[in-house]
Coordinates of C-alpha atoms in Angstrom, one line a residue:
Chain A
E2 CA 22.7 5.5 3.4
P3 CA 22.3 1.8 4.2
E4 CA 19.4 0.0 5.0
V5 CA 17.5 -2.7 6.5
T6 CA 15.2 -4.5 4.0
Q7 CA 12.0 -6.7 4.4
T8 CA 9.9 -8.8 2.4
P9 CA 7.2 -8.8 1.6
S10 CA 5.8 -5.5 2.9
H11 CA 2.2 -6.7 3.2
Q12 CA 1.0 -10.5 3.7
V13 CA -2.2 -11.7 4.4
T14 CA -2.7 -15.5 5.8
Q15 CA -5.3 -18.1 7.0
M16 CA -5.2 -18.6 10.7
G17 CA -3.2 -21.9 11.4
Q18 CA -0.9 -21.5 8.4
E19 CA 2.8 -20.6 8.5
V20 CA 4.3 -17.7 7.7
I21 CA 8.1 -16.7 7.3
L22 CA 9.2 -13.1 7.3
R23 CA 12.3 -12.2 5.9
C24 CA 15.0 -9.6 6.7
V25 CA 18.3 -8.6 5.1
P26 CA 20.2 -6.6 7.6
I27 CA 22.8 -3.8 7.0
S28 CA 25.9 -6.0 6.1
N29 CA 28.5 -5.1 8.6
H30 CA 25.7 -5.3 11.4
L31 CA 26.4 -8.1 14.2
Y32 CA 23.3 -7.8 15.9
F33 CA 19.8 -8.6 14.9
Y34 CA 16.4 -8.0 16.2
W35 CA 12.6 -8.7 15.6
Y36 CA 10.0 -6.2 16.9
R37 CA 6.1 -6.1 16.4
Q38 CA 3.7 -3.1 16.6
I39 CA -0.2 -4.1 16.9
L40 CA -2.0 -1.1 15.1
G41 CA -1.8 2.0 17.3
Q42 CA 0.3 0.9 20.0
K43 CA 3.7 0.8 21.0
V44 CA 6.6 -1.3 19.3
E45 CA 7.2 -4.4 21.5
F46 CA 10.6 -6.6 21.7
L47 CA 10.2 -9.8 20.2
V48 CA 13.9 -11.1 20.1
S49 CA 17.1 -10.6 19.8
F50 CA 20.1 -12.3 17.7
Y51 CA 23.9 -12.4 18.2
N52 CA 26.6 -14.9 17.0
N53 CA 24.3 -17.1 15.6
E54 CA 22.1 -17.5 18.4
I55 CA 19.1 -16.2 20.2
S56 CA 20.1 -13.6 23.1
E57 CA 16.9 -13.0 24.5
K58 CA 13.2 -13.3 23.8
S59 CA 9.9 -12.0 25.5
E60 CA 7.3 -13.5 26.5
I61 CA 5.4 -13.0 23.1
F62 CA 8.3 -15.1 21.4
D63 CA 6.7 -18.7 22.3
D64 CA 7.0 -22.0 21.0
Q65 CA 5.1 -20.8 17.7
F66 CA 8.2 -18.6 17.1
S67 CA 11.4 -19.0 15.5
V68 CA 14.2 -16.9 14.0
E69 CA 17.2 -18.2 11.6
R70 CA 20.3 -16.7 9.7
P71 CA 20.2 -19.3 7.1
D72 CA 23.2 -17.3 5.4
G73 CA 25.5 -14.3 5.8
S74 CA 22.6 -12.0 4.5
N75 CA 19.2 -13.0 5.4
F76 CA 17.4 -13.0 8.8
T77 CA 14.1 -14.5 8.9
L78 CA 11.1 -14.9 11.4
K79 CA 8.9 -17.7 11.2
I80 CA 5.3 -18.1 12.9
R81 CA 4.3 -21.9 12.7
S82 CA 0.6 -21.5 13.2
T83 CA -0.6 -18.0 13.0
K84 CA -3.4 -16.8 15.3
L85 CA -5.5 -13.9 14.7
E86 CA -3.9 -11.6 17.4
D87 CA -0.5 -12.0 15.5
S88 CA -1.7 -9.7 13.2
A89 CA 0.9 -6.8 13.3
M90 CA 3.4 -4.8 11.9
Y91 CA 6.6 -6.7 12.3
F92 CA 9.8 -4.9 12.1
C93 CA 13.4 -6.1 11.7
A94 CA 16.4 -4.2 13.0
S95 CA 20.2 -4.3 13.0
S96 CA 23.2 -2.8 14.6
E97 CA 26.9 -2.5 14.1
S98 CA 27.4 -3.0 17.8
G99 CA 25.0 -3.4 20.8
R100 CA 24.8 0.0 22.6
T101 CA 24.3 2.2 19.2
G102 CA 21.0 2.9 17.9
Y103 CA 19.4 0.4 15.4
T104 CA 18.4 0.8 11.7
F105 CA 14.8 -0.5 11.4
G106 CA 13.2 -1.8 8.4
S107 CA 10.1 -0.7 6.9
G108 CA 8.2 -3.4 8.2
T109 CA 6.2 -6.3 7.1
R110 CA 2.1 -5.8 7.7
L111 CA 1.2 -9.3 8.6
T112 CA -2.8 -9.8 8.5
V113 CA -4.3 -13.2 10.0
V114 CA -8.0 -13.8 8.7
Chain B
G8 CA 9.2 -5.5 32.9
Q9 CA 10.5 -2.4 32.1
Q10 CA 7.8 0.6 31.5
L11 CA 8.3 4.1 29.9
N12 CA 5.6 6.5 30.4
Q13 CA 5.6 9.0 27.4
S14 CA 3.8 12.1 27.5
P15 CA 2.2 13.5 26.1
Q16 CA 0.1 11.3 24.2
S17 CA -0.7 13.7 21.4
M18 CA 0.0 17.3 20.6
F19 CA -1.6 19.8 18.2
I20 CA 0.4 22.9 17.7
Q21 CA 1.0 25.6 15.0
E22 CA 3.9 25.6 12.4
G23 CA 6.7 27.5 14.0
E24 CA 5.9 26.7 17.7
D25 CA 8.4 24.9 20.0
V26 CA 7.6 21.2 21.3
S27 CA 8.6 19.6 24.1
M28 CA 7.8 15.7 25.1
N29 CA 9.3 13.3 27.9
C30 CA 9.7 9.8 28.9
T31 CA 9.7 8.7 32.5
S32 CA 10.9 5.1 33.8
S33 CA 10.7 3.6 37.2
S34 CA 14.0 1.9 36.2
I35 CA 17.5 3.1 35.3
F36 CA 18.8 2.9 31.3
N37 CA 22.1 3.1 30.1
T38 CA 21.0 4.4 26.5
W39 CA 17.9 6.6 25.6
L40 CA 16.9 6.9 22.0
W41 CA 14.4 9.1 20.1
Y42 CA 12.7 7.7 16.9
K43 CA 10.4 9.2 14.8
Q44 CA 7.8 7.2 13.0
D45 CA 6.0 8.0 10.0
P46 CA 2.8 6.1 8.6
G47 CA 3.3 2.7 7.2
E48 CA 7.0 3.2 8.2
G49 CA 9.7 1.9 10.4
P50 CA 11.2 4.0 13.3
V51 CA 14.0 6.3 12.2
L52 CA 16.4 7.0 14.9
L53 CA 16.6 11.1 15.6
I54 CA 18.8 11.1 18.4
A55 CA 20.9 8.7 20.7
L56 CA 22.2 9.4 24.3
Y57 CA 24.8 7.5 25.9
K58 CA 25.5 9.5 29.2
A59 CA 23.7 10.6 32.3
G60 CA 23.1 14.5 31.7
E61 CA 24.3 14.3 28.2
L62 CA 22.6 17.0 25.9
T63 CA 22.8 16.5 22.4
S64 CA 21.2 18.5 19.3
N65 CA 20.4 17.1 15.9
G66 CA 19.3 20.4 13.7
R67 CA 16.2 21.5 15.1
L68 CA 16.1 18.6 17.5
T69 CA 17.6 18.7 21.2
A70 CA 17.4 15.8 23.7
Q71 CA 18.8 15.4 27.0
F72 CA 19.4 12.1 29.1
G73 CA 18.1 12.7 32.5
I74 CA 20.8 12.8 35.6
T75 CA 18.9 10.0 37.1
R76 CA 19.0 8.0 34.1
K77 CA 15.5 7.2 34.5
D78 CA 13.8 10.2 32.3
S79 CA 14.8 12.0 29.0
F80 CA 13.1 14.8 27.1
L81 CA 13.0 15.6 23.3
N82 CA 12.8 19.5 22.2
I83 CA 11.9 20.4 18.5
S84 CA 12.3 23.9 17.7
A85 CA 10.3 26.0 15.1
S86 CA 8.0 23.2 14.3
I87 CA 7.4 22.5 10.3
P88 CA 4.7 20.7 8.9
S89 CA 7.0 17.9 7.9
D90 CA 7.4 17.3 11.7
V91 CA 4.2 15.6 11.8
G92 CA 4.6 11.9 12.8
I93 CA 4.7 9.6 16.0
Y94 CA 7.9 10.2 18.3
F95 CA 8.6 7.5 20.4
C96 CA 11.4 7.2 23.3
A97 CA 13.2 4.3 23.9
G98 CA 15.3 2.8 26.6
Q99 CA 18.2 0.3 26.3
M100 CA 19.7 -1.4 29.4
S101 CA 22.6 -3.2 27.8
G102 CA 24.4 -6.2 29.2
G103 CA 25.8 -9.4 27.7
S104 CA 24.9 -9.7 24.1
N105 CA 21.4 -8.5 25.0
Y106 CA 20.5 -4.6 23.8
K107 CA 16.5 -4.7 23.4
L108 CA 14.8 -1.7 23.4
T109 CA 11.9 -0.9 25.6
F110 CA 9.6 1.5 24.1
G111 CA 7.0 4.2 25.2
K112 CA 3.7 4.6 23.7
G113 CA 4.3 7.3 21.6
T114 CA 3.7 11.1 21.1
L115 CA 1.3 11.9 18.2
L116 CA 2.5 15.4 16.9
T117 CA 0.3 17.4 14.4
V118 CA 1.3 20.7 13.0
N119 CA -1.0 23.1 11.5
P120 CA 0.5 25.0 8.6

């Protein structure tokens, strides 16, 4: 079964540092997403990406966040200057067409200290 | 923003029992999805519903898309210990090139052998 792969699985960073979370979506998928989940809470939408541009972003996705698809396979989320409240699980997801269930990756646990 | 009310928050049942959980929304969705999340993992799609009134099964799981498009339920029959986990409903109001999901807060299911 095809998978969405995320690296690293766990990252610890100092407050104010930049982090890049990496994802390899399923190869024939066209829609890409980032979600986050603060410990014990629901999964929240961050950003959607289609045709090499952002389709929609949430209020959480402020100027400190950016996404990129630098080549045909990777999809990255960058947090420019991390804050303590950025600590969460970050999930990448992809879908073949928009209106089908996504496949989520296993997530990157980001801990900001 | 759109809010999903998912209930119950948690359930403790005996192996073999049936389980029911539901989600309601103040706004309509075009698609309802049910995901299961195991600890430290990403959500895994269980069932996707695309039409109002649709009733869909996946093994011991059955889900329905409410006629009003504002609710959905998930039933698990004859529960087994590996059903333990957090179950999330998610609604999708598709349009343009954005297909973001709005998640409920989850139902934590515990199954006693």
